[in-house]
Amino acid sequence: MRDRSLTMTEARERAALIDVDRYDIAVDLRGLFEGEVLEATSTITFRCRRPGASTFVDCVAEVRSATLNGVELDASAVVDGRIVLADLAPENLLVVCSAQADTGTGAGILRTVDPSDELVYVWTSFEPDAARRVWACFDQPDLKAPHRFSVSAPETWTVTSNDGPESVEGLPDGGRLWAFPDTPPLSTYVVVVNAGPFHELREERGGHSLGLYCRQSLKPYLERDADDLFAATEAGLAFFGERFGMPFPQVRYDQVFVPNMGGAMENWGCVTWTDSVLHRSPPTHHQRAMVNSVLLHEMAHMWFGDLVTMRWWDDLWLNEAFASWAATWAAVGATPYTDGWATFLAGLKLTGYQMDMGPASHPIRGDVPDVAQAMANFDAITYVKGQSVLAQLVAYVGEDAFVAGLAAYFRDHVWGNTVLGDLMSAIGRAAGRDLTEWTTAWFDRAGTDTLRLTTSAAGGEILAEGPGGDEPRPHRLDIASFRRTAQGLEPLGVTEVETRGERSAVPGLPEADLHLLNHRDLTFAAVRTDDASIPILLGEAGRLPDPLSRGLAVATAWDMLAKGELATDDFLARVLDVLSVERSAGVVEPFLTLALKAAEQWSAPAAVPERLARLADVAVGLAEVPEHRSPALRTLAAAATSDQHFAVLDPAASDNLDLAWRVLTRRAALGSYDAAAVEALLERDPDPDAAVRALGVRAARADDDAKQEAWTEAFGKRSIPASIPLVQFATCFWRPVQGELMVRWAHRYLDELESLPAGGMLAISGLVRNMFPTTGDHAFVERAHAMAAAAGTDPTIRTTLLTGADTIARVLRARNRR
């Protein structure tokens, strides 16, 4: 079915014309038990400010009937996923009966069948505008209204929605009717209906009823992780409620883990997650920290996004950047993951820098003429740079003023819609500062500033350069100074700096062997310390006193690699030196990931075996440290090059199914594919997604037929589950050392993009992003840029092409650097 993307102009016109009083939505899921059709009746009560005017309601489904104020609407009123509503009365009642047969692609709704037991599960996820694919609604964020759901479902299914059911009763024609209470006034994209024969766990904690749900085949993994999930949920609700001056106003808070979903979704009171985060082998510290972060991110949305919502998608960052910042803030302040800011710097923040230095960079608050463009803005600028800039704002105004401004913002706009100026005004009033110029500098301009420290006998000076030679932004940052001693780097003190313009004096900077610019990582900038400090920063990073400082040194080296200022082998040597002494679990795994990228993707093919061997040797040593054993063994499985390495791996993999798959994948990539071993492990592994792991082993081979089989599953059948399984599969498929074979498949990827049908990016954006090649040639880069520049290219595709091609161009330059 054709549909049009809602424009900002259309949304503003519609919001100026109508107010939505409520939705009463009856959903019938019984047709999904054995079939593909969901039926819905949406009853919408709304008012019109100009009687006699016209508007439209969104419905990208088969419209079976529609009446407005008791008058049946003609079929011709349904055009491009919109039902025209003419001659509106002051008060209106619209009833639309619809059916949706597209329930297998993930476009707003997904019906899945668990391959291990044939049980059926259904989930919905509507951001940014997919509610219209399931029932009729005014699908834009600033037309908030209470929703009341009644859901007919098969007898054996449990239904979850934004609150617990008021009643569950049998239906005379089979199944059960689940009746849910009115929600608060919510945007259409944060309501939810999930259903299936879920396994449920529930505990009463901190005055809330906390629920966890998963499919039956994953019951052991949910029960293994339940204590951590309940504890983090209780801690987060208490932390946010107290700091925001507004407790979560609902007793029930559920989290539903579902198959084949990418990421998680902040539905009010009922967060839906990918169940791939219920790891099938005991999770590493980093994996547990990431689950904790996602949990807190989605929870923060209950305040920032659900309770107070942006007016339009140009302020998408108001949702995502804030939730990302709040998740790390709460992780450090309320959970065991106190190295959260170091973990963020060593991992996610680098993706923000990567995108911001390339041609796909855009302002945090950008032009979003329609919802299709909003989809493209679910990226590292919105999430990662946005989080970093909020951290800079906290440093700029002080945490107490920032939090006081947030509390006032929530209080003044509860259940309403806002723009960026509302938030900044609240924070500015609390801080006693005019943030107008600061807001423009940071949120309305693309690119990353570069800050360079110079020193002389008279003191220090920071030279600031804006992107493209523009005026630099103001920065609030610290400089930590150290003296070299036989025992390590001795701290001499911290100098606080607030830069203005291109040159900012740093009075009182002590004489030191090393000045660490951007100590505590307070700002978002490419930093280069003084010439005398650089060799010490790079060569002795492991002697810095805390993981955040060591993370800053490694991040600086990675930035220099990406910009051609540091050779790949020099970067690898630096990060391996740090890993040889690093003991913080919060950064070991991100450092290992960077080392693997440098050794494999960023190295010339002839140098890869030797560099992987060096990494493998370091991983063997780290595996002797109990807390680092799992990530070290996983890295060893990716980098093993010798019999000695496999002699460490094979015994460890005998009782670790995840590691066993990784070892088979590595052997296959090295030319030792063992079909019998793959089949034996597949038989032994209870994971319902184990067949994907087996496919990944086959895909790792340097064999065109194996690549074709994998490609057909990914792009032809789209059978690879979203999120972690897809990421793992892509890693198996794209092997940079497979040279010309990979280049041919990289161009095949571009062929695939050219043949994609128009629209529908919500369902396939994860596939497009995660299957982007990790290697290519100059012809690939040129072709990708040409495709991105072509008229009519989907914004999400354009962003993916530009970011990915920029990375490959940098990789190719790094491989040629001596």
XYZ file of N, CA and C in Angstrom, residues 5-16 18-20 23 56 58 126-132 137-147 184-191 265-266 301 303-320 368-372 374-375 378 409 413-419:
243
model
N 4.666 10.339 3.441
C 5.288 10.736 4.701
C 4.720 12.078 5.140
N 4.288 12.155 6.384
C 3.722 13.392 6.919
C 4.791 14.476 6.952
N 4.452 15.649 6.445
C 5.387 16.772 6.476
C 5.178 17.602 7.727
N 6.200 18.365 8.068
C 6.092 19.243 9.228
C 4.993 20.285 9.017
N 4.877 20.786 7.805
C 3.836 21.775 7.515
C 2.449 21.173 7.720
N 2.252 19.944 7.226
C 0.965 19.285 7.396
C 0.662 19.044 8.869
N 1.682 18.642 9.613
C 1.479 18.377 11.038
C 1.085 19.655 11.779
N 1.748 20.744 11.473
C 1.422 22.012 12.135
C 0.008 22.455 11.788
N -0.360 22.300 10.539
C -1.713 22.690 10.134
C -2.760 21.834 10.834
N -2.505 20.547 10.936
C -3.479 19.666 11.567
C -3.569 19.939 13.060
N -2.418 20.171 13.707
C -2.436 20.471 15.143
C -3.118 21.795 15.441
N -3.041 22.752 14.500
C -3.722 24.028 14.696
C -5.227 23.903 14.510
N -7.192 20.752 15.032
C -7.946 19.802 15.860
C -7.268 19.565 17.202
N -8.061 19.092 18.159
C -7.598 18.544 19.430
C -8.199 17.150 19.557
N -7.371 16.180 19.908
C -7.860 14.808 20.060
C -8.216 14.587 21.526
N -8.747 8.088 22.245
C -8.823 6.945 21.346
C -9.413 5.764 22.110
N -7.250 15.121 7.589
C -7.150 13.695 7.262
C -6.681 12.938 8.488
N -4.622 9.240 9.538
C -3.651 8.314 8.942
C -4.111 6.872 9.136
N 6.089 1.627 17.329
C 5.505 2.615 16.439
C 6.361 3.831 16.127
N 7.519 3.992 16.736
C 8.302 5.192 16.460
C 8.939 5.095 15.071
N 8.849 6.148 14.238
C 8.203 7.423 14.544
C 6.721 7.496 14.155
N 6.300 6.759 13.105
C 4.916 6.949 12.632
C 4.303 5.640 12.143
N 4.514 4.569 12.902
C 4.020 3.260 12.457
C 2.707 2.856 13.103
N 2.183 3.634 14.045
C 0.874 3.298 14.607
C -0.181 3.294 13.505
N -0.019 4.155 12.522
C -0.974 4.254 11.413
C -1.022 2.977 10.577
N -5.227 6.666 13.170
C -4.881 7.637 14.211
C -4.337 8.894 13.561
N -4.281 9.952 14.325
C -3.597 11.170 13.909
C -2.138 11.009 14.356
N -1.306 10.498 13.448
C 0.002 9.961 13.836
C 1.080 11.039 13.796
N 1.077 11.896 14.808
C 2.113 12.902 14.979
C 2.275 13.154 16.473
N 3.476 13.557 16.921
C 3.748 13.543 18.363
C 3.000 14.583 19.178
N 2.505 15.659 18.557
C 1.904 16.726 19.359
C 0.380 16.658 19.425
N -0.221 15.566 18.984
C -1.657 15.353 19.180
C -1.823 14.220 20.193
N -1.513 14.535 21.443
C -1.532 13.534 22.509
C -2.960 13.340 23.026
N -3.251 12.112 23.435
C -4.594 11.819 23.946
C -4.552 10.518 24.731
N -5.496 10.334 25.655
C -5.617 9.030 26.313
C -6.005 7.951 25.296
N -5.478 6.751 25.511
C -5.800 5.582 24.689
C -6.401 4.505 25.598
N -2.543 7.774 30.295
C -2.452 9.244 30.348
C -2.462 9.785 28.913
N -2.496 11.099 28.731
C -2.386 11.661 27.370
C -1.023 11.322 26.762
N -1.029 10.480 25.754
C 0.210 10.000 25.150
C 0.232 10.273 23.660
N 1.434 10.441 23.118
C 1.605 10.474 21.669
C 1.341 9.082 21.106
N 0.971 9.053 19.837
C 0.583 7.786 19.227
C 1.743 6.794 19.120
N 2.987 7.278 19.173
C 4.113 6.371 18.957
C 4.580 5.663 20.230
N 4.013 5.983 21.408
C 4.464 5.336 22.644
C 3.378 4.474 23.282
N 2.345 4.119 22.514
C 1.389 3.130 22.996
C 1.790 1.775 22.428
N 12.178 -0.063 22.804
C 11.233 1.023 22.568
C 10.563 1.434 23.856
N 10.502 2.763 24.080
C 10.110 3.348 25.356
C 8.604 3.495 25.523
N 13.099 7.866 29.193
C 12.087 8.334 28.252
C 10.707 8.469 28.904
N 9.955 10.068 31.373
C 9.867 11.498 31.662
C 10.099 12.312 30.389
N 11.209 12.019 29.723
C 11.648 12.835 28.596
C 11.310 12.105 27.299
N 10.128 12.386 26.780
C 9.653 11.720 25.572
C 8.203 11.323 25.710
N 7.868 10.662 26.828
C 6.505 10.195 27.030
C 5.689 11.223 27.819
N 6.158 11.536 29.028
C 5.458 12.499 29.864
C 5.543 13.904 29.260
N 6.717 14.305 28.808
C 6.916 15.546 28.043
C 7.502 15.139 26.690
N 6.881 15.599 25.616
C 7.198 15.110 24.270
C 7.546 16.269 23.355
N 8.513 16.029 22.455
C 8.846 17.081 21.492
C 7.659 17.324 20.570
N 7.550 18.558 20.094
C 6.436 18.936 19.224
C 6.579 18.297 17.854
N 7.799 18.270 17.344
C 8.051 17.692 16.015
C 9.413 17.017 16.031
N 9.701 16.246 14.999
C 10.887 15.393 14.986
C 12.192 16.167 14.814
N 12.147 17.473 14.544
C 13.399 18.229 14.501
C 14.019 18.341 15.886
N 13.236 18.111 16.916
C 13.764 18.055 18.275
C 13.831 16.619 18.791
N 14.061 15.697 17.854
C 14.217 14.293 18.249
C 15.276 14.133 19.330
N 16.310 14.948 19.268
C 17.379 14.850 20.260
C 16.837 15.048 21.674
N 15.719 15.827 21.796
C 15.133 16.028 23.118
C 14.779 14.680 23.746
N 14.406 13.731 22.911
C 14.160 12.378 23.409
C 15.461 11.609 23.597
N 16.158 11.387 22.487
C 17.219 10.374 22.473
C 18.498 10.823 23.164
N 13.956 18.860 9.550
C 13.237 17.603 9.369
C 11.919 17.938 8.664
N 11.947 18.035 7.346
C 10.738 18.454 6.632
C 9.621 17.430 6.662
N 9.985 16.141 6.850
C 8.960 15.110 6.930
C 9.462 13.968 7.800
N 8.579 13.008 8.070
C 8.932 11.929 8.992
C 10.006 11.027 8.398
N 10.041 10.898 7.070
C 11.086 10.082 6.452
C 12.475 10.586 6.819
N 13.134 12.157 9.570
C 13.311 11.837 10.994
C 13.929 10.464 11.163
N 13.521 9.508 10.327
C 14.096 8.163 10.405
C 15.606 8.202 10.216
N 17.876 8.988 13.354
C 18.129 8.050 14.444
C 19.559 7.552 14.275
N 11.207 22.007 34.214
C 10.738 21.669 32.862
C 9.652 20.603 32.910
N 5.583 21.346 32.027
C 5.117 20.835 30.736
C 4.564 19.419 30.823
N 4.188 18.955 32.002
C 3.731 17.583 32.178
C 2.576 17.274 31.226
N 2.696 16.167 30.513
C 1.743 15.673 29.519
C 1.599 16.606 28.317
N 2.548 17.511 28.156
C 2.477 18.426 27.028
C 3.564 18.189 26.006
N 3.698 19.142 25.086
C 4.721 19.098 24.039
C 5.592 20.342 24.129
N 6.838 20.199 23.735
C 7.803 21.283 23.888
C 8.691 21.403 22.664
N 9.460 22.485 22.656
C 10.548 22.668 21.702
C 11.833 22.868 22.506
